[in-house]
Amino acid sequence: APGGIAKAWIMGPCLPPVEVTRVQGSVVRVGPYDGTSGGKHRPLTETSKAYIEKFGIPYGSW
């Protein structure tokens, strides 16, 4: 998410959690698809649309 923070951790059964990176998102000014779509997102495929209708948007998996 633009402006959001993402962290990556390494963990294991005999290893305490170790943070390996922390990055902050930014807004890409050219827009989606490197500016080739006029600032608009392209329509969903029928497969993607059917998945979202059945399961919703998987926010927790980001």
XYZ file of C-alpha atoms in Angstrom:
62
model
C 0.000 0.000 0.000
C 1.395 3.441 -0.852
C 2.962 4.944 2.242
C 2.604 1.640 4.073
C 5.408 -0.312 5.660
C 6.356 -3.905 4.848
C 8.665 -6.045 6.931
C 10.292 -9.400 6.177
C 11.320 -11.811 8.912
C 13.296 -15.047 9.054
C 11.963 -17.551 11.578
C 12.536 -21.191 12.350
C 11.915 -23.807 15.025
C 15.309 -23.165 16.652
C 15.704 -19.530 15.598
C 14.120 -16.481 17.163
C 12.426 -14.105 14.677
C 14.986 -11.886 12.923
C 13.830 -8.856 10.953
C 15.771 -8.809 7.676
C 14.250 -5.782 5.972
C 11.798 -2.935 6.509
C 10.651 -0.856 3.538
C 8.132 1.921 2.986
C 5.930 2.089 -0.101
C 5.564 5.158 -2.276
C 3.170 6.382 -4.951
C 4.361 5.858 -8.520
C 3.394 9.077 -10.304
C 3.061 7.564 -13.799
C 0.165 5.443 -12.548
C -0.593 1.789 -13.140
C 1.019 -0.084 -16.017
C 3.824 2.515 -16.334
C 1.403 5.172 -17.549
C 0.086 3.158 -20.516
C -3.488 2.935 -19.190
C -4.327 6.618 -18.733
C -4.178 6.346 -14.937
C -6.880 3.654 -14.795
C -6.603 0.042 -13.696
C -7.552 -2.478 -16.333
C -10.756 -4.496 -15.848
C -10.536 -7.790 -13.967
C -10.464 -11.038 -15.900
C -13.547 -13.232 -15.557
C -11.496 -15.698 -13.470
C -10.356 -12.987 -11.047
C -13.849 -11.516 -10.829
C -15.358 -14.940 -10.021
C -12.741 -15.550 -7.297
C -13.415 -12.183 -5.631
C -17.174 -12.708 -5.791
C -16.774 -16.128 -4.141
C -14.059 -15.389 -1.531
C -13.860 -11.577 -1.288
C -10.684 -9.507 -1.493
C -7.899 -11.300 0.444
C -6.581 -8.273 2.370
C -5.060 -10.397 5.133
C -2.800 -12.214 2.662
C -0.910 -9.114 1.561
